[in-house]
Coordinates of N, CA and C and ligand atoms in Angstrom, one line a residue:
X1 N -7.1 15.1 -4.8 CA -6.7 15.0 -3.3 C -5.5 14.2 -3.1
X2 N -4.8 14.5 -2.1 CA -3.5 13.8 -2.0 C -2.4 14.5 -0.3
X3 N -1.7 13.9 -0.3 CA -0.8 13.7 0.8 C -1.4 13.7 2.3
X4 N -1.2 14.1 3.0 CA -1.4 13.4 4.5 C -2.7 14.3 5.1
X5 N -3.7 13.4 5.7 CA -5.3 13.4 6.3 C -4.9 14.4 7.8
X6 N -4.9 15.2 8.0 CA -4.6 16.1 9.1 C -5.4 15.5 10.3
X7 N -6.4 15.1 10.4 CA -7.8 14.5 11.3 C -7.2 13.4 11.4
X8 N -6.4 12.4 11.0 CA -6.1 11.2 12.2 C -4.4 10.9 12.6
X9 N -4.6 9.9 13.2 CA -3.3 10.2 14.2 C -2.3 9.9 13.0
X10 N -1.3 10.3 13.1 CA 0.2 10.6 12.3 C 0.5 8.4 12.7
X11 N 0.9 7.9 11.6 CA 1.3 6.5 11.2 C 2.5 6.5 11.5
X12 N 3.1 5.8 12.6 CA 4.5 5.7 13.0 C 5.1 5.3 11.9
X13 N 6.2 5.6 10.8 CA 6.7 5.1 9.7 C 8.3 5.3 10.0
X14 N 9.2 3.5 9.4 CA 10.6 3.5 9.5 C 10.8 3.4 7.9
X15 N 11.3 4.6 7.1 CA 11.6 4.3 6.0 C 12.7 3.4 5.5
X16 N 12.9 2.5 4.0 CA 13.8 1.7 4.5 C 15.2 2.8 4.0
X17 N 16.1 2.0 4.0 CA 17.1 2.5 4.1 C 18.2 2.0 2.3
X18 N 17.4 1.1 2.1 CA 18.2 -0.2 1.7 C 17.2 -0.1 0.3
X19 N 17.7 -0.5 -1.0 CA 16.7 -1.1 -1.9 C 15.9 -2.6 -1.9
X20 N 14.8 -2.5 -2.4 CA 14.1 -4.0 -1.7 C 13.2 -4.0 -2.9
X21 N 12.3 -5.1 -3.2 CA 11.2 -5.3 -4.0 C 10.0 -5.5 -3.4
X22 N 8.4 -4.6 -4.0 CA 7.4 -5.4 -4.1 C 6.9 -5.8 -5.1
X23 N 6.5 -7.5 -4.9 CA 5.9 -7.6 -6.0 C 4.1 -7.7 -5.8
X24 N 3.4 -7.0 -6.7 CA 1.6 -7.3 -6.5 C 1.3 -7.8 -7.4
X25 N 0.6 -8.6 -6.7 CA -0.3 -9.7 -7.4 C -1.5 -9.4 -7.7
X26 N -2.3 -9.4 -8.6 CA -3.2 -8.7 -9.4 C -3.9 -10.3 -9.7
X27 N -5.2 -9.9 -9.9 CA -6.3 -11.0 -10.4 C -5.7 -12.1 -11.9
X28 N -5.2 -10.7 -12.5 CA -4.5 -11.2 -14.0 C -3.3 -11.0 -14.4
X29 N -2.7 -10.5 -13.4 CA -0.8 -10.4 -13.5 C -0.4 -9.7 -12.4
X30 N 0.6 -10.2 -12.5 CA 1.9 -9.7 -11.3 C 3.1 -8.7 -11.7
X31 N 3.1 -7.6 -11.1 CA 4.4 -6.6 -11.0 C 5.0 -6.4 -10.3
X32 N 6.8 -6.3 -10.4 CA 7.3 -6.6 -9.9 C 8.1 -5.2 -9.6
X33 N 8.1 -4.3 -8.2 CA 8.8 -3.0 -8.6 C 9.8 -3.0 -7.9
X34 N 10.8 -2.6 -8.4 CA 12.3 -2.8 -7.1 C 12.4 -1.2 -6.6
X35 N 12.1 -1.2 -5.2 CA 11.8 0.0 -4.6 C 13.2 1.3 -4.6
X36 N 13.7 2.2 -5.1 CA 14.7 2.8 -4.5 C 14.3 3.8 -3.2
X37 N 14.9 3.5 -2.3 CA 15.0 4.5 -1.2 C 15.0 6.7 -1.6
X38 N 15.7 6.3 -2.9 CA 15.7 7.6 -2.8 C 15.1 8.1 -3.6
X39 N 14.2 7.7 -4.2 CA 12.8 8.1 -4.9 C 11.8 8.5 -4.1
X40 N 11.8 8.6 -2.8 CA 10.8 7.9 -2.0 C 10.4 9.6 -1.7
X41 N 9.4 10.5 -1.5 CA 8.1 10.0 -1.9 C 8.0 9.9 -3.6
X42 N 7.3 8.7 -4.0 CA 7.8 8.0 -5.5 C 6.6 9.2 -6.0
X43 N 4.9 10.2 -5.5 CA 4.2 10.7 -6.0 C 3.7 11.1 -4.7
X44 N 2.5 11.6 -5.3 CA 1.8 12.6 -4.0 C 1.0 11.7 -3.2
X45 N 0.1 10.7 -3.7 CA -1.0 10.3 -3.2 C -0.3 9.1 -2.0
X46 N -1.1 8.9 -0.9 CA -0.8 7.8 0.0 C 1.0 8.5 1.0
X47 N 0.6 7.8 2.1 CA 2.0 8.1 2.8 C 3.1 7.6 2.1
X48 N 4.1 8.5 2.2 CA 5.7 8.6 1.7 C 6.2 7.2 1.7
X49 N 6.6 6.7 0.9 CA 6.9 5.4 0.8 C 6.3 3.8 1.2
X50 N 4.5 4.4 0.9 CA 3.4 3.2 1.2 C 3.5 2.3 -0.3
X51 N 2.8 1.7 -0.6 CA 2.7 0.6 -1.2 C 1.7 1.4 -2.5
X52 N 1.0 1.8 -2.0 CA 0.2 3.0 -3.1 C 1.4 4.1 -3.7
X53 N 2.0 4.2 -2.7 CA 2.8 5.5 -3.1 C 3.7 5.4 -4.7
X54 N 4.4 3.6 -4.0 CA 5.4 3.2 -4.8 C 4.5 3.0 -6.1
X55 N 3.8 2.2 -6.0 CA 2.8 1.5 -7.1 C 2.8 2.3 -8.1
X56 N 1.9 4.0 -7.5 CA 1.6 4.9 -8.1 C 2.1 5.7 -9.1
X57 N 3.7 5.6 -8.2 CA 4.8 6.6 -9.0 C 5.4 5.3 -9.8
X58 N 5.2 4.2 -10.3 CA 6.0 3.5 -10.7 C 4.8 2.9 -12.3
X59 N 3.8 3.7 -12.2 CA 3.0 3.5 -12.9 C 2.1 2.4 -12.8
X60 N 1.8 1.7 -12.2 CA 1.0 1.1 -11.1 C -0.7 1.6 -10.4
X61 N -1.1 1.2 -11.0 CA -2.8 1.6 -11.1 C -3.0 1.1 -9.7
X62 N -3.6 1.2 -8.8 CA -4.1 0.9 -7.3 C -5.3 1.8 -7.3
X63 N -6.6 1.0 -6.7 CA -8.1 2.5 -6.5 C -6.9 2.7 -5.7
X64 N -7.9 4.4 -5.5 CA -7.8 4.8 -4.1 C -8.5 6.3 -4.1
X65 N -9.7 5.9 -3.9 CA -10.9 6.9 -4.5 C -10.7 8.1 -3.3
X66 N -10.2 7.7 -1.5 CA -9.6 8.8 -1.3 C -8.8 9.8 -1.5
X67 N -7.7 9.1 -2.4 CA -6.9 10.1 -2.8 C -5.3 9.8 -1.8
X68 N -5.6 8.7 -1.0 CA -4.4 7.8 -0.2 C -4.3 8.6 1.4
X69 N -5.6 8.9 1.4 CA -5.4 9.6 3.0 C -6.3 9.2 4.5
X70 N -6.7 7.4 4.0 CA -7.3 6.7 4.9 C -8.3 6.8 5.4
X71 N -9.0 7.3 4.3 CA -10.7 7.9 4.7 C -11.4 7.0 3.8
X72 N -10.9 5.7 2.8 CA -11.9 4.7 2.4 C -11.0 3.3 2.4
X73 N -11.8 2.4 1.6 CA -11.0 0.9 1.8 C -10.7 0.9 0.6
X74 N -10.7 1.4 -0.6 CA -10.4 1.3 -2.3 C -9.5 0.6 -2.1
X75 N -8.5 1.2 -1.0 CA -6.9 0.7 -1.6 C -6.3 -0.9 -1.2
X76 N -7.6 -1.3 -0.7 CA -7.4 -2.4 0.5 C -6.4 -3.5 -0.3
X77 N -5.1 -4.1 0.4 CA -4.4 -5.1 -0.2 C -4.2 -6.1 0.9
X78 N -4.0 -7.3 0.5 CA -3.4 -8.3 1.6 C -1.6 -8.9 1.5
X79 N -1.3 -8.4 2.4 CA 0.2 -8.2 2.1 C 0.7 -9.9 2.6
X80 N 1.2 -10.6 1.6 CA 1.4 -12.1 1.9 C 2.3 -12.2 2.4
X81 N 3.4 -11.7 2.5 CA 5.0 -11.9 2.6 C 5.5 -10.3 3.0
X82 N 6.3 -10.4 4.2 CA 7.0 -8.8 4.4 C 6.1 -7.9 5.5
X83 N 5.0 -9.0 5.9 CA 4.0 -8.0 6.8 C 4.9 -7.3 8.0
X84 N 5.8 -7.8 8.7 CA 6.9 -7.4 9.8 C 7.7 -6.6 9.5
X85 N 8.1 -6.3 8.3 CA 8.5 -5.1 7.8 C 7.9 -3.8 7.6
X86 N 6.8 -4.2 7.9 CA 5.9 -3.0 7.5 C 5.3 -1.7 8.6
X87 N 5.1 -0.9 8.6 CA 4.2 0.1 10.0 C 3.1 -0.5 10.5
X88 N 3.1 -0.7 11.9 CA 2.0 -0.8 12.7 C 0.7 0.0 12.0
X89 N -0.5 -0.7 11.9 CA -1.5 -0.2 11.4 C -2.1 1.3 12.5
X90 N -2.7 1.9 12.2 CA -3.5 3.2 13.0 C -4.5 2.5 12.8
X91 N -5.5 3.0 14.6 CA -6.7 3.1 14.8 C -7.8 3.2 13.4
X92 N -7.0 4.5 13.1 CA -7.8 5.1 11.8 C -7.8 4.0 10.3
X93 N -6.6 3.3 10.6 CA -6.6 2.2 9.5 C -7.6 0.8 9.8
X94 N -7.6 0.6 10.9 CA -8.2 -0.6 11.0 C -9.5 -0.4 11.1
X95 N -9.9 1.0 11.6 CA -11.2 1.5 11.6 C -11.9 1.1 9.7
X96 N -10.7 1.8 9.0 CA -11.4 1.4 7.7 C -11.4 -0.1 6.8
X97 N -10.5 -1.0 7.4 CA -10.6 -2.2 7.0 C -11.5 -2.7 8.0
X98 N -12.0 -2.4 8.5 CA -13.3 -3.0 8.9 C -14.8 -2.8 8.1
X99 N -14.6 -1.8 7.0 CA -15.3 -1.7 6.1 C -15.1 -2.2 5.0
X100 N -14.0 -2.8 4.8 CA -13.2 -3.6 3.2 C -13.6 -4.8 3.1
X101 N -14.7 -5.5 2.4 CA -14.8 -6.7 1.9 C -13.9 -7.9 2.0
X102 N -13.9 -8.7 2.8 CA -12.9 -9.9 2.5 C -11.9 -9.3 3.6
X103 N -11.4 -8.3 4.4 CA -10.5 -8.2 5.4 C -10.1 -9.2 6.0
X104 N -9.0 -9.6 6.3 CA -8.3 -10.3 7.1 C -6.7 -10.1 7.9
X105 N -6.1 -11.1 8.9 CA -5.5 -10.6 9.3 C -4.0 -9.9 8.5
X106 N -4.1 -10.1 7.2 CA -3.0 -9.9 6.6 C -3.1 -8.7 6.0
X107 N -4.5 -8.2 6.2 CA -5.1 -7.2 5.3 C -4.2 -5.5 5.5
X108 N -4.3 -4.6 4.7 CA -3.7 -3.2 4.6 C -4.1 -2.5 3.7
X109 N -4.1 -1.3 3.7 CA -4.4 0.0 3.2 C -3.0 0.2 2.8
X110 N -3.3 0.1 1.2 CA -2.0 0.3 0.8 C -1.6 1.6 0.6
X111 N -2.5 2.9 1.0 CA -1.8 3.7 1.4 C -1.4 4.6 2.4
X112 N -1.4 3.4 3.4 CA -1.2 3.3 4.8 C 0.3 2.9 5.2
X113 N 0.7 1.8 4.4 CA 1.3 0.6 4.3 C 2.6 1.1 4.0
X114 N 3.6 1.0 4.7 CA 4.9 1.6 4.6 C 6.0 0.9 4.9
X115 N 6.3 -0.7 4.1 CA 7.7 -0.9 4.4 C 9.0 -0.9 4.7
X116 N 9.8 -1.6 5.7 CA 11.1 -0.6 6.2 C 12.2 -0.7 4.8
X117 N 11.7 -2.1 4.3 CA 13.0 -2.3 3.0 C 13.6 -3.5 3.7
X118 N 13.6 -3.9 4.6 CA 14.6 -5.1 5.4 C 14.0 -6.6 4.6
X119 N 13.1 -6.4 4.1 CA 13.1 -7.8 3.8 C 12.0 -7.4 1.8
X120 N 11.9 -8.5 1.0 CA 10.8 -8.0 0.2 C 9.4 -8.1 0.8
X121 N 8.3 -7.5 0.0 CA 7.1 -7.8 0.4 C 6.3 -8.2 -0.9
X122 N 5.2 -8.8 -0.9 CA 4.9 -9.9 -1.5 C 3.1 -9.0 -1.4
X123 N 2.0 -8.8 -2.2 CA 1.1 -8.2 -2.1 C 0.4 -8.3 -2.9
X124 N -0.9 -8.9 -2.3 CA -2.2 -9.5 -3.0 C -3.0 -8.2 -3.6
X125 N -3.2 -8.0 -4.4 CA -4.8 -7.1 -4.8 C -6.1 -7.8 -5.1
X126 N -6.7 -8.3 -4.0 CA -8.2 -8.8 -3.7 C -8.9 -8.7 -5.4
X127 N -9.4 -10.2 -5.2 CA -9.7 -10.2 -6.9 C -10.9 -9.6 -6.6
X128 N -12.0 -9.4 -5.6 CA -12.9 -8.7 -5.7 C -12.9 -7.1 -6.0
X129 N -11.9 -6.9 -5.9 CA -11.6 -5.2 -6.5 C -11.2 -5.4 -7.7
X130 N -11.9 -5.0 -8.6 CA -12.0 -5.2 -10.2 C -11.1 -3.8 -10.2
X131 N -10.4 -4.0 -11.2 CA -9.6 -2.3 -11.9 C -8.4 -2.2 -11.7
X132 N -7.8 -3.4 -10.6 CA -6.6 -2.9 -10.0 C -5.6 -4.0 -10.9
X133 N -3.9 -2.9 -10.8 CA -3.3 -3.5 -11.4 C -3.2 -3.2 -12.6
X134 N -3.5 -2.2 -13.5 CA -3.7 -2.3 -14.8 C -2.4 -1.4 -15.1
X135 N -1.7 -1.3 -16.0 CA -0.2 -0.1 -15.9 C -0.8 1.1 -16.2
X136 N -0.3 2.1 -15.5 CA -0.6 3.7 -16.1 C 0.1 3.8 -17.3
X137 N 0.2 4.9 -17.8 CA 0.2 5.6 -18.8 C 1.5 6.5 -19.6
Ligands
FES201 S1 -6.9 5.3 -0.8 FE1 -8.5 5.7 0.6 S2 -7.8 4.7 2.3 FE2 -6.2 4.3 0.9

């Protein structure tokens, strides 16, 4: 399963423009991906230029047992740094971090999660989500 959930409301998204970095922070290491704009959609899963998206296409392991179309919390991250850069959350997103363990106000659906590029962003993967972070293949 993959690309955009037809059933909830369309995620206002400013793509960025510019090259920028995220780095995620993982229970047992940190990766560091320098985003290009014009990669962007970097794979299929999660909205076009989310945080799953990049991860994903960059070899970057993230759950996301929906398949990146905001119908579970797998992908739940806490974005430390860069949150104002990022798209206003949807209804449909906050609806599912309210199911995500440990939520808080920093919290996101990293394949929700859509950076403009204007600044870096900085992003926790919740040590209670075992699996995440590991390099693809
Ligand atoms: S992967 Fe299911 S909500 Fe993000």
């Amino acid at each position: 399963m993959g690309g955009i959930n037809p059933y909830i409301a369309k995620a206002e998204v400013e793509l960025p423009k510019k090259a920028y970095k995220i780095r995620l922070q993982g229970p047992d290491k940190t990766v560091e991906i320098e985003v290009d704009p014009a990669k962007i959609p970097y794979c299929e899963p999660g909205l076009p230029g989310s945080i799953l998206n990049v991860a994903l296409g960059s070899g970057v392991e993230i759950e996301h047992a929906c398949g990146g179309v905001c119908a579970c919390s797998t992908c739940h991250v806490i974005v430390k740094q860069g949150l104002d850069s990022c798209n206003e959350p949807t209804d449909d997103e906050y609806d599912q971090l309210d199911e995500a363990p440990g939520a808080g106000l920093q919290s996101r659906l990293a394949c929700q999660c859509v950076p403009n590029g204007t600044t870096d962003v900085v992003v926790e993967i919740p040590e209670w989500n075992k699996n995440l972070v590991k390099e693809g293949h």
